[in-house]
Amino acid sequence: MKKEKEWNYGRISIGSRTFDICNAILMILLCVVTLYPMWFVLCASFSDPETLVTSSGVVLYPLNFSTVNYHKVLAYTPIWQGYWVTIRVVVLGTTLNLLFTSLLAYVLSRKNLMLKKLITGLCVFTMYFSGGMIPTFMVVKGIGLYNNLWALIFPGLISTYNAIVIRTAMQGVPDELAESASLDGANELVILFRIILPMVKPTLAAIALFCAVGHWNSWTGALLYIRKAELQPLQMVVRALLIKEKDLAQQGKFDVVKEMMNQTMRYSVIIVSTVPVLCAYPFIQKYFTKGVMVGAVKG
């Protein structure tokens, strides 16, 4: 058997070997291009401001290691307020996203649903056509959600795409389980929460990751619906800091810029706002691929 494998390997053409080598080199280059920006930001955040600004070329390690940037960032009160707002939005938003999206997915997955094709078609229609930004703003303001954290959650409460993925996963659960529970007196909610959802945990974990990262990185909703400083999420605080630095620099107030927001402080803010997501991802990674594949097997 071993000789046969060696013989087969010896017959691999030069073109195939060349392709494998080029493919490996290309993948390595893609990894470098993808990872280096993050590594540069991390190194720059721990670098001395003056040393980094005066240096040129590729940065592979912190230049004159310093934590002064993190002292400035962590001492900035709006950062912590933004963290608290964002954490509340992520927790509440992700929980409600999963709840209502799962309810819709369960309804769409039932074979005995009346007008199933019509309802599914109407849901899919919303994936491609919407009222737009101005009508959505008018609705949010009209129902009293302006300057309210719920304005960051309710407009995107249900994602049709996520509902279709969860529905597909639910269709993979044997119908006999739901029928047996129904014969034992279980209603639809009991069947959903005690039988169906535990069977599609990997898919729910993947969708939860999508929703949580989306809420964490979102800032357009706050830009449109939130005016109170104490309700600004973290990404809006970061945006305000960067815009403030740019405005001061354009006005020629370089001393103020150096004191309040030097160039390397931007990198520290990026790290501070990114670390929580990076820390949470490894705990969900094992469900990620499996969950997406389970929800994409059937149409």
PDB file of C-alpha atoms in Angstrom:
ATOM      1  CA  MET A   1       0.000   0.000   0.000  1.00  0.00           C
ATOM      2  CA  LYS A   2       2.822   2.359   0.893  1.00  0.00           C
ATOM      3  CA  LYS A   3       4.646   1.624  -2.358  1.00  0.00           C
ATOM      4  CA  GLU A   4       1.438   2.308  -4.295  1.00  0.00           C
ATOM      5  CA  LYS A   5       1.068   5.711  -2.624  1.00  0.00           C
ATOM      6  CA  GLU A   6       4.706   6.558  -3.341  1.00  0.00           C
ATOM      7  CA  TRP A   7       4.246   5.477  -6.928  1.00  0.00           C
ATOM      8  CA  ASN A   8       1.118   7.613  -7.326  1.00  0.00           C
ATOM      9  CA  TYR A   9       2.921  10.586  -5.795  1.00  0.00           C
ATOM     10  CA  GLY A  10       5.780  10.088  -8.207  1.00  0.00           C
ATOM     11  CA  ARG A  11       3.368  10.390 -11.117  1.00  0.00           C
ATOM     12  CA  ILE A  12       2.093  13.841 -10.046  1.00  0.00           C
ATOM     13  CA  SER A  13       2.802  16.169 -12.918  1.00  0.00           C
ATOM     14  CA  ILE A  14       5.032  19.199 -12.694  1.00  0.00           C
ATOM     15  CA  GLY A  15       2.010  21.392 -13.419  1.00  0.00           C
ATOM     16  CA  SER A  16       0.130  20.018 -10.400  1.00  0.00           C
ATOM     17  CA  ARG A  17       3.109  20.532  -8.112  1.00  0.00           C
ATOM     18  CA  THR A  18       3.578  24.059  -9.442  1.00  0.00           C
ATOM     19  CA  PHE A  19      -0.094  24.806  -8.815  1.00  0.00           C
ATOM     20  CA  ASP A  20       0.117  23.492  -5.230  1.00  0.00           C
ATOM     21  CA  ILE A  21       3.199  25.602  -4.503  1.00  0.00           C
ATOM     22  CA  CYS A  22       1.665  28.747  -6.017  1.00  0.00           C
ATOM     23  CA  ASN A  23      -1.577  28.090  -4.171  1.00  0.00           C
ATOM     24  CA  ALA A  24       0.260  27.751  -0.845  1.00  0.00           C
ATOM     25  CA  ILE A  25       2.238  30.951  -1.470  1.00  0.00           C
ATOM     26  CA  LEU A  26      -0.961  32.809  -2.367  1.00  0.00           C
ATOM     27  CA  MET A  27      -2.717  31.612   0.805  1.00  0.00           C
ATOM     28  CA  ILE A  28       0.247  32.695   2.934  1.00  0.00           C
ATOM     29  CA  LEU A  29       0.224  36.131   1.310  1.00  0.00           C
ATOM     30  CA  LEU A  30      -3.526  36.447   1.896  1.00  0.00           C
ATOM     31  CA  CYS A  31      -3.059  35.549   5.560  1.00  0.00           C
ATOM     32  CA  VAL A  32      -0.307  38.149   5.914  1.00  0.00           C
ATOM     33  CA  VAL A  33      -2.401  40.824   4.192  1.00  0.00           C
ATOM     34  CA  THR A  34      -5.379  39.965   6.395  1.00  0.00           C
ATOM     35  CA  LEU A  35      -3.573  39.727   9.738  1.00  0.00           C
ATOM     36  CA  TYR A  36      -0.970  42.456   9.412  1.00  0.00           C
ATOM     37  CA  PRO A  37      -3.372  45.438   9.752  1.00  0.00           C
ATOM     38  CA  MET A  38      -4.608  44.068  13.072  1.00  0.00           C
ATOM     39  CA  TRP A  39      -1.063  43.344  14.218  1.00  0.00           C
ATOM     40  CA  PHE A  40       0.001  46.852  13.197  1.00  0.00           C
ATOM     41  CA  VAL A  41      -2.836  48.415  15.193  1.00  0.00           C
ATOM     42  CA  LEU A  42      -1.915  46.329  18.249  1.00  0.00           C
ATOM     43  CA  CYS A  43       1.785  47.254  18.011  1.00  0.00           C
ATOM     44  CA  ALA A  44       0.995  50.922  17.363  1.00  0.00           C
ATOM     45  CA  SER A  45      -1.299  51.098  20.378  1.00  0.00           C
ATOM     46  CA  PHE A  46       1.591  50.061  22.640  1.00  0.00           C
ATOM     47  CA  SER A  47       4.123  52.344  20.948  1.00  0.00           C
ATOM     48  CA  ASP A  48       5.380  55.697  22.135  1.00  0.00           C
ATOM     49  CA  PRO A  49       3.444  58.408  20.238  1.00  0.00           C
ATOM     50  CA  GLU A  50       6.433  60.487  19.182  1.00  0.00           C
ATOM     51  CA  THR A  51       8.472  57.447  18.155  1.00  0.00           C
ATOM     52  CA  LEU A  52       5.657  56.022  16.043  1.00  0.00           C
ATOM     53  CA  VAL A  53       4.877  59.304  14.318  1.00  0.00           C
ATOM     54  CA  THR A  54       8.509  59.904  13.363  1.00  0.00           C
ATOM     55  CA  SER A  55       9.121  56.324  12.210  1.00  0.00           C
ATOM     56  CA  SER A  56       8.464  55.003   8.730  1.00  0.00           C
ATOM     57  CA  GLY A  57       8.146  51.579   7.194  1.00  0.00           C
ATOM     58  CA  VAL A  58       6.657  48.329   8.437  1.00  0.00           C
ATOM     59  CA  VAL A  59       5.938  48.049  12.168  1.00  0.00           C
ATOM     60  CA  LEU A  60       6.454  44.521  13.479  1.00  0.00           C
ATOM     61  CA  TYR A  61       6.731  45.271  17.212  1.00  0.00           C
ATOM     62  CA  PRO A  62       5.887  48.135  19.609  1.00  0.00           C
ATOM     63  CA  LEU A  63       8.254  51.065  19.151  1.00  0.00           C
ATOM     64  CA  ASN A  64       9.546  52.215  22.536  1.00  0.00           C
ATOM     65  CA  PHE A  65       6.871  50.284  24.463  1.00  0.00           C
ATOM     66  CA  SER A  66       4.418  52.556  26.260  1.00  0.00           C
ATOM     67  CA  THR A  67       0.920  52.277  27.761  1.00  0.00           C
ATOM     68  CA  VAL A  68       0.250  56.008  27.927  1.00  0.00           C
ATOM     69  CA  ASN A  69      -2.359  55.733  25.183  1.00  0.00           C
ATOM     70  CA  TYR A  70      -4.417  53.210  27.138  1.00  0.00           C
ATOM     71  CA  HIS A  71      -4.228  55.400  30.240  1.00  0.00           C
ATOM     72  CA  LYS A  72      -5.769  58.245  28.244  1.00  0.00           C
ATOM     73  CA  VAL A  73      -8.435  56.053  26.657  1.00  0.00           C
ATOM     74  CA  LEU A  74      -9.486  54.302  29.863  1.00  0.00           C
ATOM     75  CA  ALA A  75      -9.595  57.618  31.712  1.00  0.00           C
ATOM     76  CA  TYR A  76     -12.050  59.001  29.166  1.00  0.00           C
ATOM     77  CA  THR A  77     -15.507  58.695  30.810  1.00  0.00           C
ATOM     78  CA  PRO A  78     -17.613  58.517  27.602  1.00  0.00           C
ATOM     79  CA  ILE A  79     -15.746  55.315  26.662  1.00  0.00           C
ATOM     80  CA  TRP A  80     -17.176  53.530  29.710  1.00  0.00           C
ATOM     81  CA  GLN A  81     -20.629  55.002  29.121  1.00  0.00           C
ATOM     82  CA  GLY A  82     -20.455  53.768  25.536  1.00  0.00           C
ATOM     83  CA  TYR A  83     -19.407  50.325  26.738  1.00  0.00           C
ATOM     84  CA  TRP A  84     -22.384  50.100  29.094  1.00  0.00           C
ATOM     85  CA  VAL A  85     -24.828  51.211  26.393  1.00  0.00           C
ATOM     86  CA  THR A  86     -23.365  48.816  23.826  1.00  0.00           C
ATOM     87  CA  ILE A  87     -23.413  45.866  26.239  1.00  0.00           C
ATOM     88  CA  ARG A  88     -27.090  46.476  26.975  1.00  0.00           C
ATOM     89  CA  VAL A  89     -27.907  46.750  23.277  1.00  0.00           C
ATOM     90  CA  VAL A  90     -25.940  43.593  22.443  1.00  0.00           C
ATOM     91  CA  VAL A  91     -27.506  41.499  25.215  1.00  0.00           C
ATOM     92  CA  LEU A  92     -31.087  42.682  24.719  1.00  0.00           C
ATOM     93  CA  GLY A  93     -30.827  42.910  20.950  1.00  0.00           C
ATOM     94  CA  THR A  94     -29.273  39.476  20.445  1.00  0.00           C
ATOM     95  CA  THR A  95     -31.762  37.830  22.824  1.00  0.00           C
ATOM     96  CA  LEU A  96     -34.774  39.412  21.141  1.00  0.00           C
ATOM     97  CA  ASN A  97     -33.342  38.769  17.674  1.00  0.00           C
ATOM     98  CA  LEU A  98     -33.036  35.053  18.426  1.00  0.00           C
ATOM     99  CA  LEU A  99     -36.464  34.892  20.080  1.00  0.00           C
ATOM    100  CA  PHE A 100     -38.519  36.560  17.361  1.00  0.00           C
ATOM    101  CA  THR A 101     -36.480  35.191  14.476  1.00  0.00           C
ATOM    102  CA  SER A 102     -36.913  31.670  15.879  1.00  0.00           C
ATOM    103  CA  LEU A 103     -40.670  32.221  16.197  1.00  0.00           C
ATOM    104  CA  LEU A 104     -40.885  33.263  12.554  1.00  0.00           C
ATOM    105  CA  ALA A 105     -38.634  30.390  11.464  1.00  0.00           C
ATOM    106  CA  TYR A 106     -40.759  27.873  13.375  1.00  0.00           C
ATOM    107  CA  VAL A 107     -43.939  29.112  11.705  1.00  0.00           C
ATOM    108  CA  LEU A 108     -42.347  28.921   8.261  1.00  0.00           C
ATOM    109  CA  SER A 109     -41.021  25.419   8.941  1.00  0.00           C
ATOM    110  CA  ARG A 110     -44.467  23.921   9.672  1.00  0.00           C
ATOM    111  CA  LYS A 111     -45.818  21.844   6.799  1.00  0.00           C
ATOM    112  CA  ASN A 112     -49.475  22.473   7.727  1.00  0.00           C
ATOM    113  CA  LEU A 113     -49.180  26.280   7.629  1.00  0.00           C
ATOM    114  CA  MET A 114     -51.932  27.860   5.551  1.00  0.00           C
ATOM    115  CA  LEU A 115     -50.765  30.090   2.694  1.00  0.00           C
ATOM    116  CA  LYS A 116     -47.204  29.031   3.458  1.00  0.00           C
ATOM    117  CA  LYS A 117     -45.820  29.995   0.042  1.00  0.00           C
ATOM    118  CA  LEU A 118     -47.470  33.403   0.142  1.00  0.00           C
ATOM    119  CA  ILE A 119     -46.198  34.179   3.661  1.00  0.00           C
ATOM    120  CA  THR A 120     -42.696  32.983   2.790  1.00  0.00           C
ATOM    121  CA  GLY A 121     -42.741  35.082  -0.375  1.00  0.00           C
ATOM    122  CA  LEU A 122     -43.774  38.196   1.563  1.00  0.00           C
ATOM    123  CA  CYS A 123     -40.942  37.607   4.042  1.00  0.00           C
ATOM    124  CA  VAL A 124     -38.404  37.140   1.253  1.00  0.00           C
ATOM    125  CA  PHE A 125     -39.722  40.312  -0.428  1.00  0.00           C
ATOM    126  CA  THR A 126     -38.538  42.358   2.571  1.00  0.00           C
ATOM    127  CA  MET A 127     -34.968  41.135   1.967  1.00  0.00           C
ATOM    128  CA  TYR A 128     -34.761  43.081  -1.278  1.00  0.00           C
ATOM    129  CA  PHE A 129     -37.220  45.958  -0.877  1.00  0.00           C
ATOM    130  CA  SER A 130     -37.750  48.311   2.050  1.00  0.00           C
ATOM    131  CA  GLY A 131     -39.197  51.737   2.743  1.00  0.00           C
ATOM    132  CA  GLY A 132     -35.768  53.297   3.070  1.00  0.00           C
ATOM    133  CA  MET A 133     -34.014  55.416   5.648  1.00  0.00           C
ATOM    134  CA  ILE A 134     -36.412  58.381   5.797  1.00  0.00           C
ATOM    135  CA  PRO A 135     -39.657  56.356   6.185  1.00  0.00           C
ATOM    136  CA  THR A 136     -37.957  54.214   8.829  1.00  0.00           C
ATOM    137  CA  PHE A 137     -36.854  57.334  10.684  1.00  0.00           C
ATOM    138  CA  MET A 138     -40.404  58.713  10.551  1.00  0.00           C
ATOM    139  CA  VAL A 139     -41.812  55.464  11.928  1.00  0.00           C
ATOM    140  CA  VAL A 140     -39.248  55.298  14.741  1.00  0.00           C
ATOM    141  CA  LYS A 141     -39.928  58.915  15.702  1.00  0.00           C
ATOM    142  CA  GLY A 142     -43.678  58.513  15.307  1.00  0.00           C
ATOM    143  CA  ILE A 143     -43.926  55.624  17.761  1.00  0.00           C
ATOM    144  CA  GLY A 144     -41.857  57.491  20.373  1.00  0.00           C
ATOM    145  CA  LEU A 145     -38.557  55.639  20.112  1.00  0.00           C
ATOM    146  CA  TYR A 146     -36.434  58.664  19.213  1.00  0.00           C
ATOM    147  CA  ASN A 147     -33.646  59.139  21.774  1.00  0.00           C
ATOM    148  CA  ASN A 148     -34.424  55.686  23.162  1.00  0.00           C
ATOM    149  CA  LEU A 149     -32.216  52.603  23.231  1.00  0.00           C
ATOM    150  CA  TRP A 150     -35.055  50.522  21.824  1.00  0.00           C
ATOM    151  CA  ALA A 151     -34.579  52.430  18.560  1.00  0.00           C
ATOM    152  CA  LEU A 152     -31.312  50.504  18.158  1.00  0.00           C
ATOM    153  CA  ILE A 153     -33.077  47.157  18.553  1.00  0.00           C
ATOM    154  CA  PHE A 154     -36.630  47.207  17.194  1.00  0.00           C
ATOM    155  CA  PRO A 155     -36.004  48.340  13.559  1.00  0.00           C
ATOM    156  CA  GLY A 156     -33.857  45.263  12.889  1.00  0.00           C
ATOM    157  CA  LEU A 157     -35.582  42.874  15.258  1.00  0.00           C
ATOM    158  CA  ILE A 158     -36.135  40.124  12.674  1.00  0.00           C
ATOM    159  CA  SER A 159     -33.736  39.216   9.877  1.00  0.00           C
ATOM    160  CA  THR A 160     -35.373  37.322   7.039  1.00  0.00           C
ATOM    161  CA  TYR A 161     -32.072  35.753   6.026  1.00  0.00           C
ATOM    162  CA  ASN A 162     -31.455  34.455   9.560  1.00  0.00           C
ATOM    163  CA  ALA A 163     -35.039  33.222   9.748  1.00  0.00           C
ATOM    164  CA  ILE A 164     -34.581  31.203   6.548  1.00  0.00           C
ATOM    165  CA  VAL A 165     -31.350  29.673   7.874  1.00  0.00           C
ATOM    166  CA  ILE A 166     -33.015  28.685  11.162  1.00  0.00           C
ATOM    167  CA  ARG A 167     -36.106  27.435   9.313  1.00  0.00           C
ATOM    168  CA  THR A 168     -33.942  25.153   7.182  1.00  0.00           C
ATOM    169  CA  ALA A 169     -32.288  23.765  10.308  1.00  0.00           C
ATOM    170  CA  MET A 170     -35.686  23.195  11.922  1.00  0.00           C
ATOM    171  CA  GLN A 171     -36.898  21.309   8.862  1.00  0.00           C
ATOM    172  CA  GLY A 172     -34.091  18.829   9.517  1.00  0.00           C
ATOM    173  CA  VAL A 173     -35.622  17.869  12.875  1.00  0.00           C
ATOM    174  CA  PRO A 174     -37.738  14.690  12.509  1.00  0.00           C
ATOM    175  CA  ASP A 175     -41.459  15.446  12.457  1.00  0.00           C
ATOM    176  CA  GLU A 176     -42.089  12.425  14.676  1.00  0.00           C
ATOM    177  CA  LEU A 177     -40.638  14.268  17.682  1.00  0.00           C
ATOM    178  CA  ALA A 178     -43.127  17.116  17.386  1.00  0.00           C
ATOM    179  CA  GLU A 179     -46.001  14.714  16.674  1.00  0.00           C
ATOM    180  CA  SER A 180     -45.193  12.617  19.747  1.00  0.00           C
ATOM    181  CA  ALA A 181     -45.033  15.715  21.948  1.00  0.00           C
ATOM    182  CA  SER A 182     -48.327  16.930  20.493  1.00  0.00           C
ATOM    183  CA  LEU A 183     -49.995  13.631  21.306  1.00  0.00           C
ATOM    184  CA  ASP A 184     -48.741  14.006  24.892  1.00  0.00           C
ATOM    185  CA  GLY A 185     -50.502  17.377  25.144  1.00  0.00           C
ATOM    186  CA  ALA A 186     -47.662  19.774  24.341  1.00  0.00           C
ATOM    187  CA  ASN A 187     -48.645  23.017  22.632  1.00  0.00           C
ATOM    188  CA  GLU A 188     -46.659  24.761  19.919  1.00  0.00           C
ATOM    189  CA  LEU A 189     -44.555  26.840  22.327  1.00  0.00           C
ATOM    190  CA  VAL A 190     -43.581  23.773  24.330  1.00  0.00           C
ATOM    191  CA  ILE A 191     -42.632  21.945  21.146  1.00  0.00           C
ATOM    192  CA  LEU A 192     -40.585  24.907  19.974  1.00  0.00           C
ATOM    193  CA  PHE A 193     -38.666  25.652  23.182  1.00  0.00           C
ATOM    194  CA  ARG A 194     -38.239  22.136  24.546  1.00  0.00           C
ATOM    195  CA  ILE A 195     -37.795  20.062  21.406  1.00  0.00           C
ATOM    196  CA  ILE A 196     -37.003  22.071  18.285  1.00  0.00           C
ATOM    197  CA  LEU A 197     -34.638  24.765  19.607  1.00  0.00           C
ATOM    198  CA  PRO A 198     -32.410  22.338  21.582  1.00  0.00           C
ATOM    199  CA  MET A 199     -31.980  20.352  18.352  1.00  0.00           C
ATOM    200  CA  VAL A 200     -30.721  23.382  16.400  1.00  0.00           C
ATOM    201  CA  LYS A 201     -28.354  24.866  18.986  1.00  0.00           C
ATOM    202  CA  PRO A 202     -25.373  25.089  16.593  1.00  0.00           C
ATOM    203  CA  THR A 203     -27.414  27.156  14.150  1.00  0.00           C
ATOM    204  CA  LEU A 204     -28.690  29.406  16.930  1.00  0.00           C
ATOM    205  CA  ALA A 205     -25.138  29.915  18.176  1.00  0.00           C
ATOM    206  CA  ALA A 206     -23.980  30.972  14.707  1.00  0.00           C
ATOM    207  CA  ILE A 207     -26.919  33.368  14.312  1.00  0.00           C
ATOM    208  CA  ALA A 208     -26.291  34.744  17.804  1.00  0.00           C
ATOM    209  CA  LEU A 209     -22.709  35.515  16.791  1.00  0.00           C
ATOM    210  CA  PHE A 210     -23.907  37.350  13.673  1.00  0.00           C
ATOM    211  CA  CYS A 211     -26.431  39.381  15.657  1.00  0.00           C
ATOM    212  CA  ALA A 212     -24.058  40.206  18.527  1.00  0.00           C
ATOM    213  CA  VAL A 213     -21.254  41.373  16.231  1.00  0.00           C
ATOM    214  CA  GLY A 214     -23.760  43.373  14.202  1.00  0.00           C
ATOM    215  CA  HIS A 215     -25.055  45.174  17.292  1.00  0.00           C
ATOM    216  CA  TRP A 216     -21.533  45.723  18.611  1.00  0.00           C
ATOM    217  CA  ASN A 217     -20.282  47.322  15.387  1.00  0.00           C
ATOM    218  CA  SER A 218     -23.444  49.234  14.537  1.00  0.00           C
ATOM    219  CA  TRP A 219     -23.394  53.025  14.687  1.00  0.00           C
ATOM    220  CA  THR A 220     -25.754  54.204  11.932  1.00  0.00           C
ATOM    221  CA  GLY A 221     -28.808  53.601  14.114  1.00  0.00           C
ATOM    222  CA  ALA A 222     -27.350  55.736  16.881  1.00  0.00           C
ATOM    223  CA  LEU A 223     -26.415  58.415  14.346  1.00  0.00           C
ATOM    224  CA  LEU A 224     -30.022  58.602  13.163  1.00  0.00           C
ATOM    225  CA  TYR A 225     -32.043  58.048  16.307  1.00  0.00           C
ATOM    226  CA  ILE A 226     -29.907  59.007  19.323  1.00  0.00           C
ATOM    227  CA  ARG A 227     -28.971  62.551  20.324  1.00  0.00           C
ATOM    228  CA  LYS A 228     -28.395  62.165  24.071  1.00  0.00           C
ATOM    229  CA  ALA A 229     -24.701  61.813  24.885  1.00  0.00           C
ATOM    230  CA  GLU A 230     -25.363  59.310  27.681  1.00  0.00           C
ATOM    231  CA  LEU A 231     -27.129  56.970  25.236  1.00  0.00           C
ATOM    232  CA  GLN A 232     -24.399  56.917  22.599  1.00  0.00           C
ATOM    233  CA  PRO A 233     -22.990  53.398  22.009  1.00  0.00           C
ATOM    234  CA  LEU A 234     -19.276  52.670  21.950  1.00  0.00           C
ATOM    235  CA  GLN A 235     -18.852  52.942  18.182  1.00  0.00           C
ATOM    236  CA  MET A 236     -20.376  56.422  18.180  1.00  0.00           C
ATOM    237  CA  VAL A 237     -17.999  57.474  20.962  1.00  0.00           C
ATOM    238  CA  VAL A 238     -15.053  56.194  18.919  1.00  0.00           C
ATOM    239  CA  ARG A 239     -16.352  58.000  15.838  1.00  0.00           C
ATOM    240  CA  ALA A 240     -16.759  61.234  17.807  1.00  0.00           C
ATOM    241  CA  LEU A 241     -13.184  60.987  19.089  1.00  0.00           C
ATOM    242  CA  LEU A 242     -11.744  60.513  15.615  1.00  0.00           C
ATOM    243  CA  ILE A 243     -13.802  63.348  14.138  1.00  0.00           C
ATOM    244  CA  LYS A 244     -12.806  65.616  17.025  1.00  0.00           C
ATOM    245  CA  GLU A 245      -9.129  64.939  16.353  1.00  0.00           C
ATOM    246  CA  LYS A 246      -9.552  65.621  12.648  1.00  0.00           C
ATOM    247  CA  ASP A 247     -11.396  68.909  13.266  1.00  0.00           C
ATOM    248  CA  LEU A 248      -8.778  70.125  15.724  1.00  0.00           C
ATOM    249  CA  ALA A 249      -5.984  69.230  13.328  1.00  0.00           C
ATOM    250  CA  GLN A 250      -7.676  71.154  10.503  1.00  0.00           C
ATOM    251  CA  GLN A 251      -7.937  74.192  12.774  1.00  0.00           C
ATOM    252  CA  GLY A 252      -4.186  74.060  13.411  1.00  0.00           C
ATOM    253  CA  LYS A 253      -4.513  73.347  17.133  1.00  0.00           C
ATOM    254  CA  PHE A 254      -1.708  70.835  17.164  1.00  0.00           C
ATOM    255  CA  ASP A 255      -0.908  71.280  20.864  1.00  0.00           C
ATOM    256  CA  VAL A 256      -4.460  70.423  21.833  1.00  0.00           C
ATOM    257  CA  VAL A 257      -4.461  67.451  19.509  1.00  0.00           C
ATOM    258  CA  LYS A 258      -1.244  66.146  20.990  1.00  0.00           C
ATOM    259  CA  GLU A 259      -2.618  66.462  24.524  1.00  0.00           C
ATOM    260  CA  MET A 260      -6.132  65.120  24.007  1.00  0.00           C
ATOM    261  CA  MET A 261      -5.947  62.755  21.071  1.00  0.00           C
ATOM    262  CA  ASN A 262      -2.597  61.906  19.517  1.00  0.00           C
ATOM    263  CA  GLN A 263      -2.256  59.640  16.557  1.00  0.00           C
ATOM    264  CA  THR A 264      -1.517  56.453  18.478  1.00  0.00           C
ATOM    265  CA  MET A 265      -4.519  56.940  20.721  1.00  0.00           C
ATOM    266  CA  ARG A 266      -6.707  56.040  17.761  1.00  0.00           C
ATOM    267  CA  TYR A 267      -5.157  52.585  17.663  1.00  0.00           C
ATOM    268  CA  SER A 268      -5.729  52.130  21.389  1.00  0.00           C
ATOM    269  CA  VAL A 269      -9.390  53.030  20.954  1.00  0.00           C
ATOM    270  CA  ILE A 270      -9.701  50.455  18.148  1.00  0.00           C
ATOM    271  CA  ILE A 271      -8.191  47.733  20.351  1.00  0.00           C
ATOM    272  CA  VAL A 272     -10.378  48.640  23.334  1.00  0.00           C
ATOM    273  CA  SER A 273     -13.507  48.509  21.184  1.00  0.00           C
ATOM    274  CA  THR A 274     -12.530  45.242  19.454  1.00  0.00           C
ATOM    275  CA  VAL A 275     -11.142  43.060  22.254  1.00  0.00           C
ATOM    276  CA  PRO A 276     -14.530  41.937  23.722  1.00  0.00           C
ATOM    277  CA  VAL A 277     -15.664  40.497  20.386  1.00  0.00           C
ATOM    278  CA  LEU A 278     -12.314  38.782  19.837  1.00  0.00           C
ATOM    279  CA  CYS A 279     -12.521  37.239  23.316  1.00  0.00           C
ATOM    280  CA  ALA A 280     -16.074  35.971  22.802  1.00  0.00           C
ATOM    281  CA  TYR A 281     -15.496  34.446  19.360  1.00  0.00           C
ATOM    282  CA  PRO A 282     -13.397  31.399  20.422  1.00  0.00           C
ATOM    283  CA  PHE A 283     -16.211  30.183  22.699  1.00  0.00           C
ATOM    284  CA  ILE A 284     -18.690  30.147  19.788  1.00  0.00           C
ATOM    285  CA  GLN A 285     -16.328  29.103  17.013  1.00  0.00           C
ATOM    286  CA  LYS A 286     -17.006  25.376  17.449  1.00  0.00           C
ATOM    287  CA  TYR A 287     -20.694  25.977  16.661  1.00  0.00           C
ATOM    288  CA  PHE A 288     -20.077  28.427  13.837  1.00  0.00           C
ATOM    289  CA  THR A 289     -19.255  26.211  10.841  1.00  0.00           C
ATOM    290  CA  LYS A 290     -21.589  23.421  11.895  1.00  0.00           C
ATOM    291  CA  GLY A 291     -24.467  25.823  12.485  1.00  0.00           C
ATOM    292  CA  VAL A 292     -24.172  27.553   9.145  1.00  0.00           C
ATOM    293  CA  MET A 293     -23.812  24.260   7.251  1.00  0.00           C
ATOM    294  CA  VAL A 294     -26.830  22.721   9.002  1.00  0.00           C
ATOM    295  CA  GLY A 295     -28.899  25.726   8.003  1.00  0.00           C
ATOM    296  CA  ALA A 296     -27.723  25.647   4.404  1.00  0.00           C
ATOM    297  CA  VAL A 297     -28.138  21.995   3.465  1.00  0.00           C
ATOM    298  CA  LYS A 298     -31.716  22.192   2.284  1.00  0.00           C
ATOM    299  CA  GLY A 299     -33.475  24.881   0.274  1.00  0.00           C
TER     300      GLY A 299
END
